[in-house]
Protein backbone atom coordinates (compact mmCIF):
# COMPACT_ATOMS: atom_id res chain seq x y z
CA UNK A 1 0.00 0.00 0.00
CA UNK A 2 1.13 3.56 -0.60
CA UNK A 3 2.06 6.03 2.11
CA UNK A 4 -1.10 7.35 3.78
CA UNK A 5 -1.83 9.47 6.81
CA UNK A 6 -2.61 7.38 9.88
CA UNK A 7 -4.07 9.09 12.95
CA UNK A 8 -3.00 7.42 16.18
CA UNK A 9 -5.41 8.46 18.92
CA UNK A 10 -4.50 8.14 22.58
CA UNK A 11 -7.06 6.07 24.47
CA UNK A 12 -8.12 8.05 27.55
CA UNK A 13 -6.67 6.27 30.57
CA UNK A 14 -8.63 4.98 33.60
CA UNK A 15 -7.15 7.66 35.89
CA UNK A 16 -8.47 10.61 33.81
CA UNK A 17 -9.06 13.46 36.24
CA UNK A 18 -9.18 17.25 36.54
CA UNK A 19 -6.40 18.59 38.73
CA UNK A 20 -5.82 22.02 37.18
CA UNK A 21 -2.19 21.19 36.45
CA UNK A 22 -1.50 23.14 33.26
CA UNK A 23 -0.76 26.82 33.79
CA UNK A 24 -1.73 28.73 30.64
CA UNK A 25 -4.29 26.10 29.59
CA UNK A 26 -7.52 27.88 30.50
CA UNK A 27 -9.76 24.80 30.35
CA UNK A 28 -7.46 22.84 32.68
CA UNK A 29 -7.40 25.74 35.14
CA UNK A 30 -11.15 26.29 35.13
CA UNK A 31 -12.08 22.61 35.54
CA UNK A 32 -9.47 21.82 38.22
CA UNK A 33 -11.27 20.10 41.11
CA UNK A 34 -14.29 18.94 39.08
CA UNK A 35 -15.29 15.28 39.16
CA UNK A 36 -14.18 13.41 36.03
CA UNK A 37 -15.76 10.51 34.15
CA UNK A 38 -12.98 8.26 32.82
CA UNK A 39 -15.29 5.66 31.30
CA UNK A 40 -17.34 8.24 29.41
CA UNK A 41 -14.15 10.03 28.38
CA UNK A 42 -12.57 6.91 26.88
CA UNK A 43 -15.83 5.97 25.12
CA UNK A 44 -16.07 9.47 23.63
CA UNK A 45 -12.52 9.05 22.29
CA UNK A 46 -13.34 5.62 20.85
CA UNK A 47 -16.45 7.09 19.20
CA UNK A 48 -14.25 9.70 17.53
CA UNK A 49 -11.98 6.91 16.24
CA UNK A 50 -15.06 5.04 14.95
CA UNK A 51 -16.29 8.24 13.31
CA UNK A 52 -13.01 8.85 11.50
CA UNK A 53 -12.72 5.22 10.46
CA UNK A 54 -16.17 5.49 8.88
CA UNK A 55 -14.84 8.37 6.75
CA UNK A 56 -12.60 5.79 5.07
CA UNK A 57 -9.44 6.84 6.95
CA UNK A 58 -6.79 4.63 8.51
CA UNK A 59 -7.04 4.76 12.30
CA UNK A 60 -4.46 3.77 14.90
CA UNK A 61 -4.27 4.09 18.68
CA UNK A 62 -1.88 4.13 21.60
CA UNK A 63 -2.50 2.61 25.02
CA UNK A 64 -2.56 4.80 28.13
CA UNK A 65 0.68 4.91 30.13
CA UNK A 66 1.02 3.23 33.55
CA UNK A 67 -0.62 5.30 36.29
CA UNK A 68 -0.27 6.12 39.09
CA UNK A 69 3.42 6.41 38.27
CA UNK A 70 5.00 4.98 41.41
CA UNK A 71 8.52 5.66 40.12
CA UNK A 72 7.67 9.36 39.80
CA UNK A 73 6.26 9.45 43.35
CA UNK A 74 9.27 7.57 44.74
CA UNK A 75 11.71 9.90 43.02
CA UNK A 76 9.97 12.81 44.74
CA UNK A 77 10.09 11.11 48.15
CA UNK A 78 6.28 10.85 48.19
CA UNK A 79 6.28 7.34 49.56
CA UNK A 80 3.60 7.49 52.24
CA UNK A 81 0.15 6.75 50.77
CA UNK A 82 -1.42 8.64 53.68
CA UNK A 83 0.60 11.77 53.03
CA UNK A 84 -1.85 14.25 51.57
CA UNK A 85 0.71 17.05 51.34
CA UNK A 86 1.98 17.99 47.90
CA UNK A 87 -1.38 17.13 46.44
CA UNK A 88 -0.51 18.55 43.02
CA UNK A 89 2.57 16.35 42.72
CA UNK A 90 0.51 13.35 43.70
CA UNK A 91 -2.09 14.29 41.09
CA UNK A 92 0.70 14.64 38.53
CA UNK A 93 1.62 10.98 39.04
CA UNK A 94 -2.03 10.08 38.33
CA UNK A 95 -2.50 12.22 35.25
CA UNK A 96 -3.89 10.52 32.14
CA UNK A 97 -2.31 13.26 30.02
CA UNK A 98 -0.69 10.81 27.57
CA UNK A 99 -4.13 10.68 25.89
CA UNK A 100 -3.09 13.85 24.00
CA UNK A 101 -0.82 12.07 21.55
CA UNK A 102 -0.29 15.25 19.52
CA UNK A 103 2.28 15.82 22.28
CA UNK A 104 3.79 12.33 22.12
CA UNK A 105 6.33 13.05 19.38
CA UNK A 106 7.21 15.06 16.30
CA UNK A 107 6.96 13.09 13.08
CA UNK A 108 8.75 13.64 9.77
CA UNK A 109 7.47 11.26 7.09
CA UNK A 110 9.85 9.38 4.79
CA UNK A 111 9.57 11.73 1.76
CA UNK A 112 11.02 14.59 3.89
CA UNK A 113 14.04 12.90 5.42
CA UNK A 114 17.60 12.33 4.23
CA UNK A 115 17.55 8.56 4.77
CA UNK A 116 14.04 8.01 3.37
CA UNK A 117 12.68 6.69 6.67
CA UNK A 118 9.90 8.14 8.79
CA UNK A 119 11.51 9.77 11.85
CA UNK A 120 9.79 10.24 15.21
CA UNK A 121 11.26 12.14 18.19
CA UNK A 122 9.50 11.71 21.52
CA UNK A 123 8.61 15.04 23.13
CA UNK A 124 10.22 15.76 26.51
CA UNK A 125 7.24 17.86 27.72
CA UNK A 126 9.43 19.30 30.46
CA UNK A 127 7.48 22.49 31.10
CA UNK A 128 4.68 20.75 33.00
CA UNK A 129 5.75 18.30 35.73
CA UNK A 130 2.81 15.97 35.11
CA UNK A 131 3.73 15.70 31.44
CA UNK A 132 7.51 15.47 31.91
CA UNK A 133 7.18 11.87 33.13
CA UNK A 134 5.54 10.68 29.89
CA UNK A 135 8.31 10.36 27.36
CA UNK A 136 10.28 7.28 28.52
CA UNK A 137 7.07 5.20 28.44
CA UNK A 138 5.95 6.90 25.23
CA UNK A 139 9.20 6.03 23.50
CA UNK A 140 8.81 2.37 24.54
CA UNK A 141 5.41 2.29 22.88
CA UNK A 142 6.64 4.10 19.75
CA UNK A 143 9.51 1.60 19.42
CA UNK A 144 6.97 -1.21 19.52
CA UNK A 145 4.51 0.32 17.05
CA UNK A 146 7.24 1.46 14.65
CA UNK A 147 9.76 -1.34 15.19
CA UNK A 148 10.43 -1.82 11.47
CA UNK A 149 13.85 -0.16 11.23
CA UNK A 150 13.77 -0.25 7.42
CA UNK A 151 10.92 2.28 7.53
CA UNK A 152 11.13 4.08 10.89
CA UNK A 153 13.65 5.71 13.22
CA UNK A 154 12.46 6.54 16.75
CA UNK A 155 14.58 9.04 18.68
CA UNK A 156 14.73 9.74 22.40
CA UNK A 157 13.56 13.17 23.51
CA UNK A 158 15.88 16.17 23.05
CA UNK A 159 17.68 17.39 26.21
CA UNK A 160 15.44 18.75 28.96
CA UNK A 161 16.99 22.22 28.76
CA UNK A 162 14.93 22.76 25.59
CA UNK A 163 11.20 22.29 26.08
CA UNK A 164 9.59 20.24 23.34
CA UNK A 165 5.84 19.57 23.06
CA UNK A 166 5.91 17.50 19.89
CA UNK A 167 3.53 17.57 16.94
CA UNK A 168 1.22 20.12 18.59
CA UNK A 169 3.75 22.75 17.51
CA UNK A 170 4.66 21.19 14.19
CA UNK A 171 2.79 21.46 10.89
CA UNK A 172 3.57 19.72 7.65
CA UNK A 173 2.40 21.02 4.31
CA UNK A 174 2.82 19.09 1.07
CA UNK A 175 1.08 18.76 -2.29
CA UNK A 176 0.01 15.29 -1.09
CA UNK A 177 0.83 13.28 2.04
CA UNK A 178 3.18 11.01 0.09
CA UNK A 179 5.14 13.87 -1.57
CA UNK A 180 8.10 15.79 -0.08
CA UNK A 181 6.75 18.45 2.25
CA UNK A 182 7.52 21.67 4.05
CA UNK A 183 7.77 21.29 7.83
CA UNK A 184 6.95 24.21 10.12
CA UNK A 185 8.27 24.26 13.67
CA UNK A 186 6.40 26.80 15.78
CA UNK A 187 7.99 28.05 19.00
CA UNK A 188 7.22 30.60 21.69
CA UNK A 189 9.35 33.24 23.40
CA UNK A 190 9.30 33.45 27.19
CA UNK A 191 8.31 36.65 28.97
CA UNK A 192 4.51 36.51 28.88
CA UNK A 193 2.10 35.63 31.67
CA UNK A 194 2.18 31.93 30.76
CA UNK A 195 5.05 29.59 29.95
CA UNK A 196 6.25 29.28 26.36
CA UNK A 197 6.28 25.49 26.29
CA UNK A 198 7.99 25.03 22.93
CA UNK A 199 11.58 26.26 22.65
CA UNK A 200 13.05 27.23 19.30
CA UNK A 201 16.16 25.11 19.85
CA UNK A 202 14.08 21.99 20.43
CA UNK A 203 12.49 22.33 16.98
CA UNK A 204 15.85 22.97 15.37
CA UNK A 205 17.31 19.87 17.06
CA UNK A 206 14.40 17.72 15.88
CA UNK A 207 14.79 18.98 12.29
CA UNK A 208 18.49 18.03 12.38
CA UNK A 209 17.83 14.63 13.97
CA UNK A 210 15.27 13.89 11.26
CA UNK A 211 17.63 14.87 8.45
CA UNK A 212 15.33 17.51 6.96
CA UNK A 213 16.43 19.62 4.03
CA UNK A 214 16.99 23.12 5.54
CA UNK A 215 15.20 24.62 2.52
CA UNK A 216 12.06 22.74 3.53
CA UNK A 217 12.04 23.50 7.27
CA UNK A 218 10.65 26.76 8.64
CA UNK A 219 10.99 28.00 12.21
CA UNK A 220 8.08 30.23 13.04
CA UNK A 221 7.48 32.26 16.18
CA UNK A 222 4.05 31.95 17.76
CA UNK A 223 2.49 35.29 18.63
CA UNK A 224 2.93 36.34 22.26
CA UNK A 225 -0.71 37.47 22.34
CA UNK A 226 -1.88 33.97 21.36
CA UNK A 227 0.08 32.37 24.23
CA UNK A 228 -1.16 35.04 26.63
CA UNK A 229 -4.74 34.39 25.51
CA UNK A 230 -4.39 30.66 26.30
CA UNK A 231 -2.95 29.11 23.12
CA UNK A 232 -0.47 26.99 25.04
CA UNK A 233 0.24 25.02 21.85
CA UNK A 234 0.17 26.19 18.24
CA UNK A 235 -2.51 23.61 17.41
CA UNK A 236 -4.97 25.69 19.44
CA UNK A 237 -4.79 28.43 16.77
CA UNK A 238 -3.67 26.74 13.52
CA UNK A 239 -3.77 23.41 11.71
CA UNK A 240 -2.39 22.26 8.36
CA UNK A 241 -3.12 19.41 5.99
CA UNK A 242 -1.44 18.82 2.64
CA UNK A 243 -1.48 22.16 0.75
CA UNK A 244 -3.88 23.91 3.19
CA UNK A 245 -3.08 25.96 6.28
CA UNK A 246 -6.13 26.90 8.38
CA UNK A 247 -5.15 29.59 10.85
CA UNK A 248 -6.35 32.40 13.06
CA UNK A 249 -4.93 35.74 11.93
CA UNK A 250 -3.24 36.23 15.32
CA UNK A 251 -1.53 32.82 15.47
CA UNK A 252 1.97 33.93 14.44
CA UNK A 253 4.27 36.74 15.55
CA UNK A 254 4.84 37.73 11.90
CA UNK A 255 1.81 36.47 9.96
CA UNK A 256 2.66 38.06 6.61
CA UNK A 257 6.29 36.92 6.75
CA UNK A 258 5.13 33.42 7.67
CA UNK A 259 2.60 33.22 4.82
CA UNK A 260 5.18 34.55 2.34
CA UNK A 261 7.78 31.98 3.43
CA UNK A 262 5.22 29.18 3.09
CA UNK A 263 4.20 30.34 -0.40
CA UNK A 264 7.83 30.66 -1.48
CA UNK A 265 8.60 27.09 -0.41
CA UNK A 266 5.28 25.59 -1.49
CA UNK A 267 3.70 27.55 -4.36
CA UNK A 268 0.48 25.49 -4.28
CA UNK A 269 -0.16 26.43 -0.62
CA UNK A 270 -3.67 27.69 0.21
CA UNK A 271 -3.94 29.69 3.41
CA UNK A 272 -7.38 30.01 4.99
CA UNK A 273 -7.25 32.84 7.51
CA UNK A 274 -9.95 33.45 10.11
CA UNK A 275 -9.96 37.16 10.99
CA UNK A 276 -10.35 38.36 14.58
CA UNK A 277 -13.30 40.45 13.39
CA UNK A 278 -15.20 37.20 12.69
CA UNK A 279 -13.87 35.02 15.53
CA UNK A 280 -11.85 36.68 18.29
CA UNK A 281 -8.72 35.01 19.65
CA UNK A 282 -10.59 34.40 22.92
CA UNK A 283 -13.49 32.72 21.06
CA UNK A 284 -11.11 30.64 18.96
CA UNK A 285 -9.44 29.38 22.13
CA UNK A 286 -12.67 28.81 24.06
CA UNK A 287 -14.32 26.94 21.17
CA UNK A 288 -11.18 25.09 20.00
CA UNK A 289 -12.14 25.74 16.36
CA UNK A 290 -8.54 25.23 15.25
CA UNK A 291 -7.90 22.17 17.40
CA UNK A 292 -9.56 20.33 14.57
CA UNK A 293 -8.51 17.42 12.45
CA UNK A 294 -8.13 18.74 8.92
CA UNK A 295 -8.37 15.58 6.88
CA UNK A 296 -8.25 14.61 3.22
CA UNK A 297 -11.37 12.52 2.67
CA UNK A 298 -11.76 9.68 0.19
CA UNK A 299 -12.96 11.95 -2.62
CA UNK A 300 -9.94 14.25 -2.26
CA UNK A 301 -11.94 17.05 -0.58
CA UNK A 302 -10.97 18.18 2.91
CA UNK A 303 -13.08 17.81 6.02
CA UNK A 304 -12.65 19.55 9.37
CA UNK A 305 -13.40 17.44 12.45
CA UNK A 306 -14.21 20.01 15.12
CA UNK A 307 -15.39 19.74 18.73
CA UNK A 308 -19.13 20.25 19.28
CA UNK A 309 -18.21 23.29 21.41
CA UNK A 310 -17.00 25.05 18.25
CA UNK A 311 -20.14 24.14 16.29
CA UNK A 312 -22.28 25.57 19.09
CA UNK A 313 -20.53 28.96 19.31
CA UNK A 314 -22.52 31.46 17.20
CA UNK A 315 -19.56 33.43 15.84
CA UNK A 316 -17.69 30.26 14.88
CA UNK A 317 -20.78 28.70 13.36
CA UNK A 318 -21.42 31.85 11.33
CA UNK A 319 -17.87 31.81 9.99
CA UNK A 320 -18.01 28.08 9.18
CA UNK A 321 -21.35 28.47 7.37
CA UNK A 322 -19.86 31.23 5.23
CA UNK A 323 -16.77 29.14 4.55
CA UNK A 324 -18.86 26.14 3.48
CA UNK A 325 -20.93 28.31 1.15
CA UNK A 326 -17.77 29.61 -0.52
CA UNK A 327 -15.61 27.59 -2.85
CA UNK A 328 -12.74 27.01 -0.44
CA UNK A 329 -10.70 23.84 0.00
CA UNK A 330 -12.50 22.74 3.21
CA UNK A 331 -15.74 21.19 2.01
CA UNK A 332 -17.15 19.50 5.12
CA UNK A 333 -17.37 20.29 8.84
CA UNK A 334 -17.81 17.29 11.11
CA UNK A 335 -18.49 17.96 14.83
CA UNK A 336 -17.54 15.29 17.40
CA UNK A 337 -18.19 15.12 21.14
CA UNK A 338 -14.97 14.86 23.15
CA UNK A 339 -16.18 16.99 26.08
CA UNK A 340 -14.33 15.09 28.80
CA UNK A 341 -11.02 15.73 27.06
CA UNK A 342 -12.00 19.28 26.11
CA UNK A 343 -12.49 20.16 29.78
CA UNK A 344 -8.75 19.59 30.21
CA UNK A 345 -7.86 21.56 27.07
CA UNK A 346 -7.67 18.65 24.64
CA UNK A 347 -9.74 18.79 21.44
CA UNK A 348 -9.94 16.38 18.49
CA UNK A 349 -6.47 17.35 17.20
CA UNK A 350 -4.78 16.98 20.60
CA UNK A 351 -6.02 13.41 20.80
CA UNK A 352 -4.16 12.22 17.70
CA UNK A 353 -0.63 11.83 16.37
CA UNK A 354 -0.34 11.89 12.59
CA UNK A 355 2.07 9.49 10.94
CA UNK A 356 2.39 9.20 7.18
CA UNK A 357 3.37 5.59 6.49
CA UNK A 358 2.40 2.38 4.77
CA UNK A 359 0.06 0.70 7.30
CA UNK A 360 1.66 -2.65 6.44
CA UNK A 361 4.89 -1.44 8.07
CA UNK A 362 3.18 -0.61 11.42
CA UNK A 363 2.71 -3.20 14.18
CA UNK A 364 -0.92 -4.30 13.53
CA UNK A 365 -1.74 -4.21 17.24
CA UNK A 366 -1.75 -0.41 16.98
CA UNK A 367 -4.17 -0.29 14.03
CA UNK A 368 -7.94 -0.40 14.39
CA UNK A 369 -10.95 -1.66 12.53
CA UNK A 370 -14.54 -1.47 13.77
CA UNK A 371 -14.33 -4.84 15.52
CA UNK A 372 -11.16 -3.90 17.36
CA UNK A 373 -12.66 -0.61 18.48
CA UNK A 374 -15.63 -2.56 19.87
CA UNK A 375 -13.21 -4.85 21.69
CA UNK A 376 -11.42 -1.92 23.34
CA UNK A 377 -14.76 -0.28 24.16
CA UNK A 378 -15.85 -3.51 25.87
CA UNK A 379 -12.83 -3.43 28.19
CA UNK A 380 -13.40 0.26 28.93
CA UNK A 381 -17.11 -0.32 29.69
CA UNK A 382 -16.27 -3.12 32.09
CA UNK A 383 -13.18 -1.86 33.88
CA UNK A 384 -12.73 1.95 33.64
CA UNK A 385 -13.84 3.86 36.76
CA UNK A 386 -17.10 5.65 36.17
CA UNK A 387 -16.22 8.75 38.20
CA UNK A 388 -13.17 10.17 39.98
CA UNK A 389 -13.55 12.94 42.55
CA UNK A 390 -10.48 14.98 43.46
CA UNK A 391 -10.41 13.44 46.97
CA UNK A 392 -10.04 9.98 45.40
CA UNK A 393 -6.59 10.82 43.98
CA UNK A 394 -4.03 8.89 46.01
CA UNK A 395 -6.48 6.27 47.35
CA UNK A 396 -4.98 2.78 47.31
CA UNK A 397 -8.26 1.14 46.23
CA UNK A 398 -8.63 3.49 43.24
CA UNK A 399 -4.97 2.99 42.30
CA UNK A 400 -5.64 -0.74 42.23
CA UNK A 401 -8.72 -0.33 39.99
CA UNK A 402 -6.76 1.89 37.60
CA UNK A 403 -3.94 -0.68 37.34
CA UNK A 404 -6.37 -3.56 36.89
CA UNK A 405 -8.23 -1.72 34.14
CA UNK A 406 -5.05 -0.99 32.19
CA UNK A 407 -3.84 -4.58 32.61
CA UNK A 408 -7.17 -5.86 31.21
CA UNK A 409 -6.78 -3.53 28.23
CA UNK A 410 -3.22 -4.66 27.50
CA UNK A 411 -4.31 -8.30 27.73
CA UNK A 412 -7.15 -7.76 25.29
CA UNK A 413 -4.98 -5.77 22.88
CA UNK A 414 -2.15 -8.32 23.01
CA UNK A 415 0.22 -5.69 24.37
CA UNK A 416 1.48 -7.29 27.59
CA UNK A 417 5.00 -6.02 26.81
CA UNK A 418 3.77 -2.59 27.91
CA UNK A 419 2.64 -3.79 31.36
O1 LIG B 1 -0.71 19.65 28.12
N1 LIG B 1 -3.89 19.25 29.55
C1 LIG B 1 -3.01 19.11 28.41
C2 LIG B 1 -3.75 19.36 27.13
C3 LIG B 1 -2.93 19.03 25.92
C4 LIG B 1 -3.56 19.44 24.66
N2 LIG B 1 -2.75 19.08 23.55
C5 LIG B 1 -2.59 19.81 22.44
N3 LIG B 1 -2.96 21.08 22.37
N4 LIG B 1 -2.03 19.26 21.44
C6 LIG B 1 -1.80 20.06 28.52
O2 LIG B 1 -1.97 21.19 28.97
C7 LIG B 1 -4.47 19.07 31.92
C8 LIG B 1 -4.24 18.13 33.09
C9 LIG B 1 -4.89 18.58 34.36
O3 LIG B 1 -5.02 19.77 34.59
O4 LIG B 1 -5.27 17.68 35.16
C10 LIG B 1 -3.50 18.83 30.77
O5 LIG B 1 -2.44 18.30 30.96
PDB file of N, CA and C and ligand atoms in Angstrom, residues 17-22 25 28 97 100 102-103 130-131 168 197 232-233 235-236 291 344-346 350, ligand 1:
ATOM      1  N   UNK A  17      -8.524  12.618  35.164  1.00  0.00           N
ATOM      2  CA  UNK A  17      -9.060  13.464  36.243  1.00  0.00           C
ATOM      3  C   UNK A  17      -8.741  14.924  35.953  1.00  0.00           C
ATOM      4  N   UNK A  18      -9.366  15.809  36.717  1.00  0.00           N
ATOM      5  CA  UNK A  18      -9.179  17.248  36.538  1.00  0.00           C
ATOM      6  C   UNK A  18      -8.456  17.818  37.745  1.00  0.00           C
ATOM      7  N   UNK A  19      -7.178  18.109  37.589  1.00  0.00           N
ATOM      8  CA  UNK A  19      -6.396  18.587  38.734  1.00  0.00           C
ATOM      9  C   UNK A  19      -5.865  20.000  38.522  1.00  0.00           C
ATOM     10  N   UNK A  20      -6.244  20.638  37.414  1.00  0.00           N
ATOM     11  CA  UNK A  20      -5.817  22.021  37.182  1.00  0.00           C
ATOM     12  C   UNK A  20      -4.309  22.173  37.118  1.00  0.00           C
ATOM     13  N   UNK A  21      -3.660  21.255  36.400  1.00  0.00           N
ATOM     14  CA  UNK A  21      -2.192  21.193  36.452  1.00  0.00           C
ATOM     15  C   UNK A  21      -1.480  22.053  35.407  1.00  0.00           C
ATOM     16  N   UNK A  22      -2.203  22.499  34.381  1.00  0.00           N
ATOM     17  CA  UNK A  22      -1.505  23.135  33.258  1.00  0.00           C
ATOM     18  C   UNK A  22      -1.686  24.648  33.238  1.00  0.00           C
ATOM     19  N   UNK A  25      -3.240  26.867  30.274  1.00  0.00           N
ATOM     20  CA  UNK A  25      -4.288  26.103  29.587  1.00  0.00           C
ATOM     21  C   UNK A  25      -5.579  26.428  30.345  1.00  0.00           C
ATOM     22  N   UNK A  28      -8.000  23.614  31.556  1.00  0.00           N
ATOM     23  CA  UNK A  28      -7.457  22.838  32.685  1.00  0.00           C
ATOM     24  C   UNK A  28      -7.618  23.622  33.984  1.00  0.00           C
ATOM     25  N   UNK A  97      -2.609  12.295  31.086  1.00  0.00           N
ATOM     26  CA  UNK A  97      -2.314  13.255  30.017  1.00  0.00           C
ATOM     27  C   UNK A  97      -1.702  12.641  28.749  1.00  0.00           C
ATOM     28  N   UNK A 100      -3.243  12.815  25.036  1.00  0.00           N
ATOM     29  CA  UNK A 100      -3.090  13.851  24.002  1.00  0.00           C
ATOM     30  C   UNK A 100      -1.837  13.525  23.188  1.00  0.00           C
ATOM     31  N   UNK A 102      -0.933  14.196  20.319  1.00  0.00           N
ATOM     32  CA  UNK A 102      -0.292  15.247  19.521  1.00  0.00           C
ATOM     33  C   UNK A 102       0.961  15.748  20.229  1.00  0.00           C
ATOM     34  N   UNK A 103       1.084  15.436  21.515  1.00  0.00           N
ATOM     35  CA  UNK A 103       2.281  15.821  22.281  1.00  0.00           C
ATOM     36  C   UNK A 103       3.233  14.645  22.501  1.00  0.00           C
ATOM     37  N   UNK A 130       3.595  17.189  35.326  1.00  0.00           N
ATOM     38  CA  UNK A 130       2.807  15.965  35.110  1.00  0.00           C
ATOM     39  C   UNK A 130       3.032  15.381  33.722  1.00  0.00           C
ATOM     40  N   UNK A 131       3.511  16.211  32.781  1.00  0.00           N
ATOM     41  CA  UNK A 131       3.728  15.704  31.435  1.00  0.00           C
ATOM     42  C   UNK A 131       5.184  15.263  31.225  1.00  0.00           C
ATOM     43  N   UNK A 168       2.163  19.020  18.350  1.00  0.00           N
ATOM     44  CA  UNK A 168       1.219  20.118  18.590  1.00  0.00           C
ATOM     45  C   UNK A 168       1.794  21.455  18.120  1.00  0.00           C
ATOM     46  N   UNK A 197       5.919  26.905  26.066  1.00  0.00           N
ATOM     47  CA  UNK A 197       6.278  25.493  26.288  1.00  0.00           C
ATOM     48  C   UNK A 197       7.175  24.920  25.196  1.00  0.00           C
ATOM     49  N   UNK A 232      -1.696  27.557  24.460  1.00  0.00           N
ATOM     50  CA  UNK A 232      -0.467  26.990  25.044  1.00  0.00           C
ATOM     51  C   UNK A 232       0.269  26.101  24.060  1.00  0.00           C
ATOM     52  N   UNK A 233      -0.401  25.711  22.970  1.00  0.00           N
ATOM     53  CA  UNK A 233       0.244  25.017  21.853  1.00  0.00           C
ATOM     54  C   UNK A 233      -0.234  25.688  20.562  1.00  0.00           C
ATOM     55  N   UNK A 235      -1.337  24.271  18.006  1.00  0.00           N
ATOM     56  CA  UNK A 235      -2.509  23.615  17.410  1.00  0.00           C
ATOM     57  C   UNK A 235      -3.830  24.085  18.028  1.00  0.00           C
ATOM     58  N   UNK A 236      -3.748  25.070  18.933  1.00  0.00           N
ATOM     59  CA  UNK A 236      -4.969  25.694  19.443  1.00  0.00           C
ATOM     60  C   UNK A 236      -5.387  26.851  18.513  1.00  0.00           C
ATOM     61  N   UNK A 291      -8.408  23.461  16.921  1.00  0.00           N
ATOM     62  CA  UNK A 291      -7.904  22.171  17.399  1.00  0.00           C
ATOM     63  C   UNK A 291      -8.722  21.072  16.716  1.00  0.00           C
ATOM     64  N   UNK A 344     -10.151  19.482  29.795  1.00  0.00           N
ATOM     65  CA  UNK A 344      -8.752  19.592  30.210  1.00  0.00           C
ATOM     66  C   UNK A 344      -7.915  20.254  29.110  1.00  0.00           C
ATOM     67  N   UNK A 345      -8.587  20.848  28.119  1.00  0.00           N
ATOM     68  CA  UNK A 345      -7.857  21.556  27.069  1.00  0.00           C
ATOM     69  C   UNK A 345      -7.400  20.680  25.921  1.00  0.00           C
ATOM     70  N   UNK A 346      -8.080  19.554  25.724  1.00  0.00           N
ATOM     71  CA  UNK A 346      -7.668  18.648  24.643  1.00  0.00           C
ATOM     72  C   UNK A 346      -8.785  18.394  23.649  1.00  0.00           C
ATOM     73  N   UNK A 350      -5.719  17.350  19.528  1.00  0.00           N
ATOM     74  CA  UNK A 350      -4.784  16.975  20.599  1.00  0.00           C
ATOM     75  C   UNK A 350      -4.742  15.472  20.788  1.00  0.00           C
TER      76      UNK A 350
HETATM   77  O1  LIG B   1      -0.711  19.652  28.125  1.00  0.00           O
HETATM   78  N1  LIG B   1      -3.888  19.254  29.547  1.00  0.00           N
HETATM   79  C1  LIG B   1      -3.007  19.113  28.409  1.00  0.00           C
HETATM   80  C2  LIG B   1      -3.749  19.358  27.125  1.00  0.00           C
HETATM   81  C3  LIG B   1      -2.929  19.031  25.916  1.00  0.00           C
HETATM   82  C4  LIG B   1      -3.565  19.435  24.659  1.00  0.00           C
HETATM   83  N2  LIG B   1      -2.747  19.078  23.549  1.00  0.00           N
HETATM   84  C5  LIG B   1      -2.595  19.807  22.439  1.00  0.00           C
HETATM   85  N3  LIG B   1      -2.963  21.080  22.371  1.00  0.00           N
HETATM   86  N4  LIG B   1      -2.031  19.255  21.437  1.00  0.00           N
HETATM   87  C6  LIG B   1      -1.803  20.057  28.518  1.00  0.00           C
HETATM   88  O2  LIG B   1      -1.968  21.188  28.974  1.00  0.00           O
HETATM   89  C7  LIG B   1      -4.467  19.065  31.919  1.00  0.00           C
HETATM   90  C8  LIG B   1      -4.238  18.132  33.085  1.00  0.00           C
HETATM   91  C9  LIG B   1      -4.885  18.582  34.359  1.00  0.00           C
HETATM   92  O3  LIG B   1      -5.021  19.771  34.588  1.00  0.00           O
HETATM   93  O4  LIG B   1      -5.274  17.684  35.159  1.00  0.00           O
HETATM   94  C10 LIG B   1      -3.496  18.831  30.774  1.00  0.00           C
HETATM   95  O5  LIG B   1      -2.442  18.295  30.955  1.00  0.00           O
END
